[in-house]
Protein backbone atom coordinates (compact mmCIF):
# COMPACT_ATOMS: atom_id res chain seq x y z
CA UNK A 1 14.90 -79.32 -8.11
CA UNK A 2 17.07 -78.68 -11.12
CA UNK A 3 19.55 -75.86 -11.00
CA UNK A 4 19.13 -73.56 -13.95
CA UNK A 5 21.93 -71.17 -14.89
CA UNK A 6 20.76 -67.96 -16.59
CA UNK A 7 22.99 -66.68 -19.37
CA UNK A 8 24.02 -63.04 -19.29
CA UNK A 9 24.57 -62.97 -22.98
CA UNK A 10 27.41 -60.50 -22.20
CA UNK A 11 29.11 -61.18 -25.46
CA UNK A 12 26.10 -60.21 -27.54
CA UNK A 13 25.18 -56.90 -25.96
CA UNK A 14 25.82 -53.77 -28.04
CA UNK A 15 27.13 -50.51 -26.65
CA UNK A 16 26.19 -47.12 -28.18
CA UNK A 17 28.10 -43.88 -28.49
CA UNK A 18 26.40 -40.47 -29.10
CA UNK A 19 27.66 -39.17 -32.42
CA UNK A 20 28.03 -35.64 -31.24
CA UNK A 21 31.15 -34.32 -29.61
CA UNK A 22 30.26 -32.13 -26.67
CA UNK A 23 32.59 -29.33 -25.91
CA UNK A 24 33.51 -28.06 -22.42
CA UNK A 25 32.53 -24.48 -21.96
CA UNK A 26 35.12 -21.67 -22.35
CA UNK A 27 35.08 -18.16 -21.10
CA UNK A 28 33.82 -15.99 -23.93
CA UNK A 29 35.66 -12.87 -25.17
CA UNK A 30 33.77 -10.22 -23.37
CA UNK A 31 36.13 -7.62 -21.91
CA UNK A 32 38.11 -6.72 -25.01
CA UNK A 33 35.02 -6.69 -27.28
CA UNK A 34 34.48 -3.10 -26.19
CA UNK A 35 38.07 -1.94 -26.69
CA UNK A 36 38.60 0.51 -29.57
CA UNK A 37 40.01 -1.31 -32.65
CA UNK A 38 43.24 0.37 -33.73
CA UNK A 39 43.02 2.21 -37.04
CA UNK A 40 46.47 0.86 -38.08
CA UNK A 41 46.33 -2.10 -40.37
CA UNK A 42 48.96 -3.90 -38.31
CA UNK A 43 51.02 -3.48 -35.10
CA UNK A 44 54.32 -4.35 -36.76
CA UNK A 45 57.14 -4.45 -34.20
CA UNK A 46 55.28 -1.78 -32.11
CA UNK A 47 52.24 0.36 -32.53
CA UNK A 48 52.58 3.92 -31.37
CA UNK A 49 49.42 5.90 -30.51
CA UNK A 50 49.92 9.65 -30.33
CA UNK A 51 48.09 11.92 -27.91
CA UNK A 52 48.01 15.69 -27.39
CA UNK A 53 47.27 16.82 -23.88
CA UNK A 54 44.79 19.56 -22.94
CA UNK A 55 46.09 23.09 -23.62
CA UNK A 56 44.49 25.51 -21.04
CA UNK A 57 43.47 29.05 -21.85
CA UNK A 58 44.55 32.04 -19.68
CA UNK A 59 43.66 35.64 -19.48
CA UNK A 60 45.82 38.05 -21.56
CA UNK A 61 47.11 40.70 -19.21
CA UNK A 62 46.64 44.34 -20.20
CA UNK A 63 49.61 45.44 -22.28
CA UNK A 64 50.91 41.86 -22.56
CA UNK A 65 49.63 40.95 -25.97
CA UNK A 66 53.22 40.37 -27.07
CA UNK A 67 54.04 38.34 -23.97
CA UNK A 68 51.61 35.43 -24.15
CA UNK A 69 51.99 32.18 -22.22
CA UNK A 70 52.81 29.12 -24.33
CA UNK A 71 52.33 25.51 -23.46
CA UNK A 72 55.03 23.04 -24.54
CA UNK A 73 55.58 19.32 -24.49
CA UNK A 74 51.87 18.42 -24.64
CA UNK A 75 52.54 15.37 -26.90
CA UNK A 76 52.71 11.89 -25.56
CA UNK A 77 52.63 8.43 -27.11
CA UNK A 78 51.39 5.09 -26.09
CA UNK A 79 53.26 1.92 -27.13
CA UNK A 80 51.37 -1.30 -27.86
CA UNK A 81 53.57 -4.33 -28.26
CA UNK A 82 52.51 -7.52 -30.07
CA UNK A 83 52.10 -10.77 -28.26
CA UNK A 84 52.04 -14.12 -30.05
CA UNK A 85 49.85 -16.91 -28.66
CA UNK A 86 48.95 -20.31 -29.82
CA UNK A 87 46.75 -23.38 -29.01
CA UNK A 88 47.52 -26.72 -30.49
CA UNK A 89 46.87 -30.48 -30.45
CA UNK A 90 48.73 -33.37 -32.07
CA UNK A 91 46.89 -36.54 -33.09
CA UNK A 92 48.46 -39.83 -33.78
CA UNK A 93 47.85 -40.93 -37.36
CA UNK A 94 46.39 -44.24 -36.23
CA UNK A 95 43.82 -42.36 -34.10
CA UNK A 96 42.61 -40.53 -37.16
CA UNK A 97 42.58 -43.74 -39.21
CA UNK A 98 40.50 -45.53 -36.55
CA UNK A 99 38.08 -42.67 -36.06
CA UNK A 100 34.84 -43.28 -37.95
CA UNK A 101 34.02 -39.54 -38.02
CA UNK A 102 37.39 -37.80 -38.02
CA UNK A 103 36.16 -34.68 -39.63
CA UNK A 104 33.86 -34.10 -36.65
CA UNK A 105 36.79 -34.78 -34.35
CA UNK A 106 38.95 -32.24 -36.12
CA UNK A 107 36.13 -29.66 -36.09
CA UNK A 108 35.71 -30.14 -32.38
CA UNK A 109 39.37 -29.45 -31.70
CA UNK A 110 39.28 -26.53 -34.12
CA UNK A 111 36.39 -24.89 -32.11
CA UNK A 112 38.14 -25.40 -28.85
CA UNK A 113 41.36 -23.95 -30.17
CA UNK A 114 39.54 -20.79 -31.35
CA UNK A 115 37.73 -20.47 -27.96
CA UNK A 116 41.07 -20.88 -26.09
CA UNK A 117 42.75 -18.15 -28.08
CA UNK A 118 39.77 -15.80 -27.56
CA UNK A 119 39.92 -16.45 -23.78
CA UNK A 120 43.59 -15.60 -23.68
CA UNK A 121 43.07 -12.34 -25.58
CA UNK A 122 40.41 -11.37 -23.10
CA UNK A 123 42.44 -12.29 -20.08
CA UNK A 124 45.32 -10.13 -21.37
CA UNK A 125 43.05 -7.15 -21.86
CA UNK A 126 41.29 -7.64 -18.45
CA UNK A 127 44.70 -7.69 -16.71
CA UNK A 128 45.19 -4.11 -17.86
CA UNK A 129 42.52 -2.98 -15.32
CA UNK A 130 44.99 -3.42 -12.50
CA UNK A 131 47.12 -0.66 -13.99
CA UNK A 132 44.37 2.03 -13.78
CA UNK A 133 45.33 4.91 -11.49
CA UNK A 134 43.07 7.90 -12.07
CA UNK A 135 39.85 6.42 -10.59
CA UNK A 136 40.37 3.68 -8.02
CA UNK A 137 37.35 2.67 -5.87
CA UNK A 138 36.29 -0.06 -3.51
CA UNK A 139 38.69 -2.52 -1.97
CA UNK A 140 39.41 -6.12 -1.31
CA UNK A 141 36.78 -6.52 1.45
CA UNK A 142 33.75 -4.99 -0.37
CA UNK A 143 31.25 -6.16 -2.94
CA UNK A 144 29.40 -4.50 -5.79
CA UNK A 145 26.59 -2.13 -4.57
CA UNK A 146 24.51 0.68 -5.91
CA UNK A 147 26.56 3.29 -4.10
CA UNK A 148 29.87 1.86 -5.28
CA UNK A 149 28.66 1.90 -8.93
CA UNK A 150 27.35 5.48 -8.53
CA UNK A 151 30.75 6.57 -7.08
CA UNK A 152 32.52 4.96 -10.02
CA UNK A 153 30.26 6.58 -12.63
CA UNK A 154 30.62 9.94 -11.01
CA UNK A 155 34.43 9.65 -10.97
CA UNK A 156 34.37 8.62 -14.51
CA UNK A 157 32.23 11.50 -15.63
CA UNK A 158 34.49 13.95 -13.78
CA UNK A 159 37.78 12.67 -15.17
CA UNK A 160 36.44 11.84 -18.60
CA UNK A 161 35.13 15.30 -19.27
CA UNK A 162 33.67 15.72 -22.76
CA UNK A 163 34.27 12.11 -23.66
CA UNK A 164 32.12 10.59 -20.92
CA UNK A 165 28.54 11.82 -20.92
CA UNK A 166 25.15 10.22 -20.07
CA UNK A 167 24.58 9.30 -23.64
CA UNK A 168 28.05 8.00 -24.55
CA UNK A 169 28.59 4.23 -24.44
CA UNK A 170 30.06 2.95 -21.17
CA UNK A 171 30.90 -0.69 -20.35
CA UNK A 172 31.01 -2.36 -16.93
CA UNK A 173 33.04 -5.51 -16.85
CA UNK A 174 32.69 -7.49 -13.57
CA UNK A 175 33.71 -10.88 -12.40
CA UNK A 176 31.05 -13.56 -12.41
CA UNK A 177 31.58 -14.05 -8.62
CA UNK A 178 30.05 -10.60 -8.16
CA UNK A 179 26.84 -11.45 -10.00
CA UNK A 180 24.68 -11.98 -6.96
CA UNK A 181 25.71 -8.56 -5.68
CA UNK A 182 24.88 -6.89 -9.01
CA UNK A 183 21.51 -8.64 -8.98
CA UNK A 184 20.88 -7.16 -5.48
CA UNK A 185 20.87 -3.63 -6.98
CA UNK A 186 17.16 -2.73 -7.34
CA UNK A 187 17.55 -0.56 -10.45
CA UNK A 188 19.16 -3.45 -12.41
CA UNK A 189 16.44 -5.99 -11.44
CA UNK A 190 13.47 -3.54 -11.31
CA UNK A 191 12.10 -4.72 -14.68
CA UNK A 192 11.69 -8.20 -13.19
CA UNK A 193 9.24 -6.80 -10.61
CA UNK A 194 7.79 -3.81 -12.42
CA UNK A 195 7.41 -4.83 -16.03
CA UNK A 196 5.55 -2.37 -18.22
CA UNK A 197 2.15 -2.02 -19.90
CA UNK A 198 2.97 -4.52 -22.65
CA UNK A 199 4.87 -7.06 -20.56
CA UNK A 200 3.66 -6.59 -16.92
CA UNK A 201 5.28 -9.86 -15.79
CA UNK A 202 8.69 -9.39 -17.40
CA UNK A 203 11.33 -11.73 -16.18
CA UNK A 204 15.13 -11.58 -16.14
CA UNK A 205 17.35 -8.69 -15.39
CA UNK A 206 18.49 -5.57 -17.29
CA UNK A 207 21.96 -5.64 -18.93
CA UNK A 208 21.85 -1.97 -19.67
CA UNK A 209 21.58 0.15 -16.47
CA UNK A 210 22.84 3.55 -15.40
CA UNK A 211 23.77 4.14 -19.00
CA UNK A 212 26.20 1.16 -18.95
CA UNK A 213 26.27 -2.14 -20.76
CA UNK A 214 26.96 -4.85 -18.11
CA UNK A 215 29.09 -7.91 -18.81
CA UNK A 216 30.21 -10.54 -16.40
CA UNK A 217 33.23 -12.82 -17.12
CA UNK A 218 35.64 -15.11 -15.36
CA UNK A 219 38.35 -13.39 -17.40
CA UNK A 220 38.17 -10.27 -15.20
CA UNK A 221 41.50 -10.08 -13.27
CA UNK A 222 41.82 -11.38 -9.74
CA UNK A 223 44.86 -11.37 -7.54
CA UNK A 224 45.59 -11.76 -3.79
CA UNK A 225 41.98 -11.66 -2.85
CA UNK A 226 41.05 -8.61 -4.90
CA UNK A 227 38.89 -8.50 -8.05
CA UNK A 228 39.69 -5.78 -10.61
CA UNK A 229 36.32 -4.97 -12.14
CA UNK A 230 36.18 -1.83 -14.28
CA UNK A 231 33.88 0.56 -16.09
CA UNK A 232 35.17 2.39 -19.10
CA UNK A 233 34.49 4.34 -22.29
CA UNK A 234 35.41 2.85 -25.67
CA UNK A 235 38.49 4.95 -26.07
CA UNK A 236 40.11 3.94 -22.78
CA UNK A 237 41.79 0.88 -24.24
CA UNK A 238 42.87 -0.22 -27.69
CA UNK A 239 43.23 -3.59 -29.41
CA UNK A 240 45.29 -4.30 -32.50
CA UNK A 241 46.56 -7.27 -34.47
CA UNK A 242 49.39 -8.49 -36.59
CA UNK A 243 47.32 -11.60 -37.32
CA UNK A 244 43.83 -12.31 -36.18
CA UNK A 245 42.90 -15.73 -34.87
CA UNK A 246 43.90 -18.32 -37.52
CA UNK A 247 43.68 -22.07 -37.52
CA UNK A 248 46.40 -23.36 -39.80
CA UNK A 249 45.70 -26.21 -42.23
CA UNK A 250 46.38 -29.62 -40.57
CA UNK A 251 50.03 -30.45 -40.81
CA UNK A 252 51.43 -33.97 -41.23
CA UNK A 253 54.55 -34.51 -39.16
CA UNK A 254 56.06 -37.99 -38.80
CA UNK A 255 53.07 -40.24 -38.01
CA UNK A 256 50.95 -37.42 -36.47
CA UNK A 257 48.66 -34.63 -37.56
CA UNK A 258 49.05 -31.18 -35.95
CA UNK A 259 46.14 -28.76 -35.57
CA UNK A 260 47.46 -25.34 -34.63
CA UNK A 261 45.72 -22.07 -33.89
CA UNK A 262 47.73 -18.81 -33.84
CA UNK A 263 47.11 -15.10 -33.04
CA UNK A 264 49.42 -12.05 -32.71
CA UNK A 265 47.74 -9.17 -30.92
CA UNK A 266 48.31 -6.23 -28.62
CA UNK A 267 46.18 -4.41 -26.12
CA UNK A 268 47.01 -1.12 -24.41
CA UNK A 269 45.58 1.58 -22.16
CA UNK A 270 45.31 4.84 -23.90
CA UNK A 271 43.18 7.10 -21.72
CA UNK A 272 43.40 6.14 -18.06
CA UNK A 273 41.05 8.92 -17.17
CA UNK A 274 38.26 7.38 -19.19
CA UNK A 275 38.11 4.27 -17.04
CA UNK A 276 37.35 3.59 -13.37
CA UNK A 277 38.81 0.61 -11.45
CA UNK A 278 36.23 -1.02 -8.99
CA UNK A 279 37.97 -3.29 -6.62
CA UNK A 280 35.91 -5.97 -4.90
CA UNK A 281 36.38 -9.19 -2.98
CA UNK A 282 37.54 -12.18 -4.99
């Protein structure tokens, strides 16, 4: 029998590439989205936020109308310092020349640069939770629960006084690793089971519960086995800018093209008593 060799036609086969560039997911800016924007146009070298403390009232003693009690030194100030951050890539010129869709490549890098800057802003703001001192609940060995959230809200209402009420906006920022424990709280997932007259088979879970807006993020601060989740009112923290996120025009340098993103911002805690730190396991 004759031996027949089958050709593989290897040199004639054509490979294909998807046209789209797919971007790896980044952590969104979640935590600092609910910080109060500063009213100052810019931070400058430093932004000072002035506060006047509570001035208590006391009874006027009989015959002492000319000997009243005066409160002094009630003024304090918070300092917000600017921080400059950047994200950048440098492309060889021959890479751009050989790229058949270089505008799409540049746009992909631009999107990832913006996302990276947003993530870093959020991480910086989330780290401030570790500095909260007025209301500190939970611990490294616990997880989110109904009772822990209730304790945090009660503490927040007590210390926040007139600024924290049932109808005032409150924001719970928790790490994504605590999501399964949040979903185990019946009041948050009740709509999934109960529904209502119009949508009796409603699915999903509620992201507004106990008067709070709930947000999970990997940007929430973790250290030494502890996660620093926190619930706060809008005035608790401030965010300000010298320059918002900007992607500079592409820059030619030697035989390369630089794509640079820049931001100069500052975050700061203003009212410690209008936030509650909820420590959980990492």
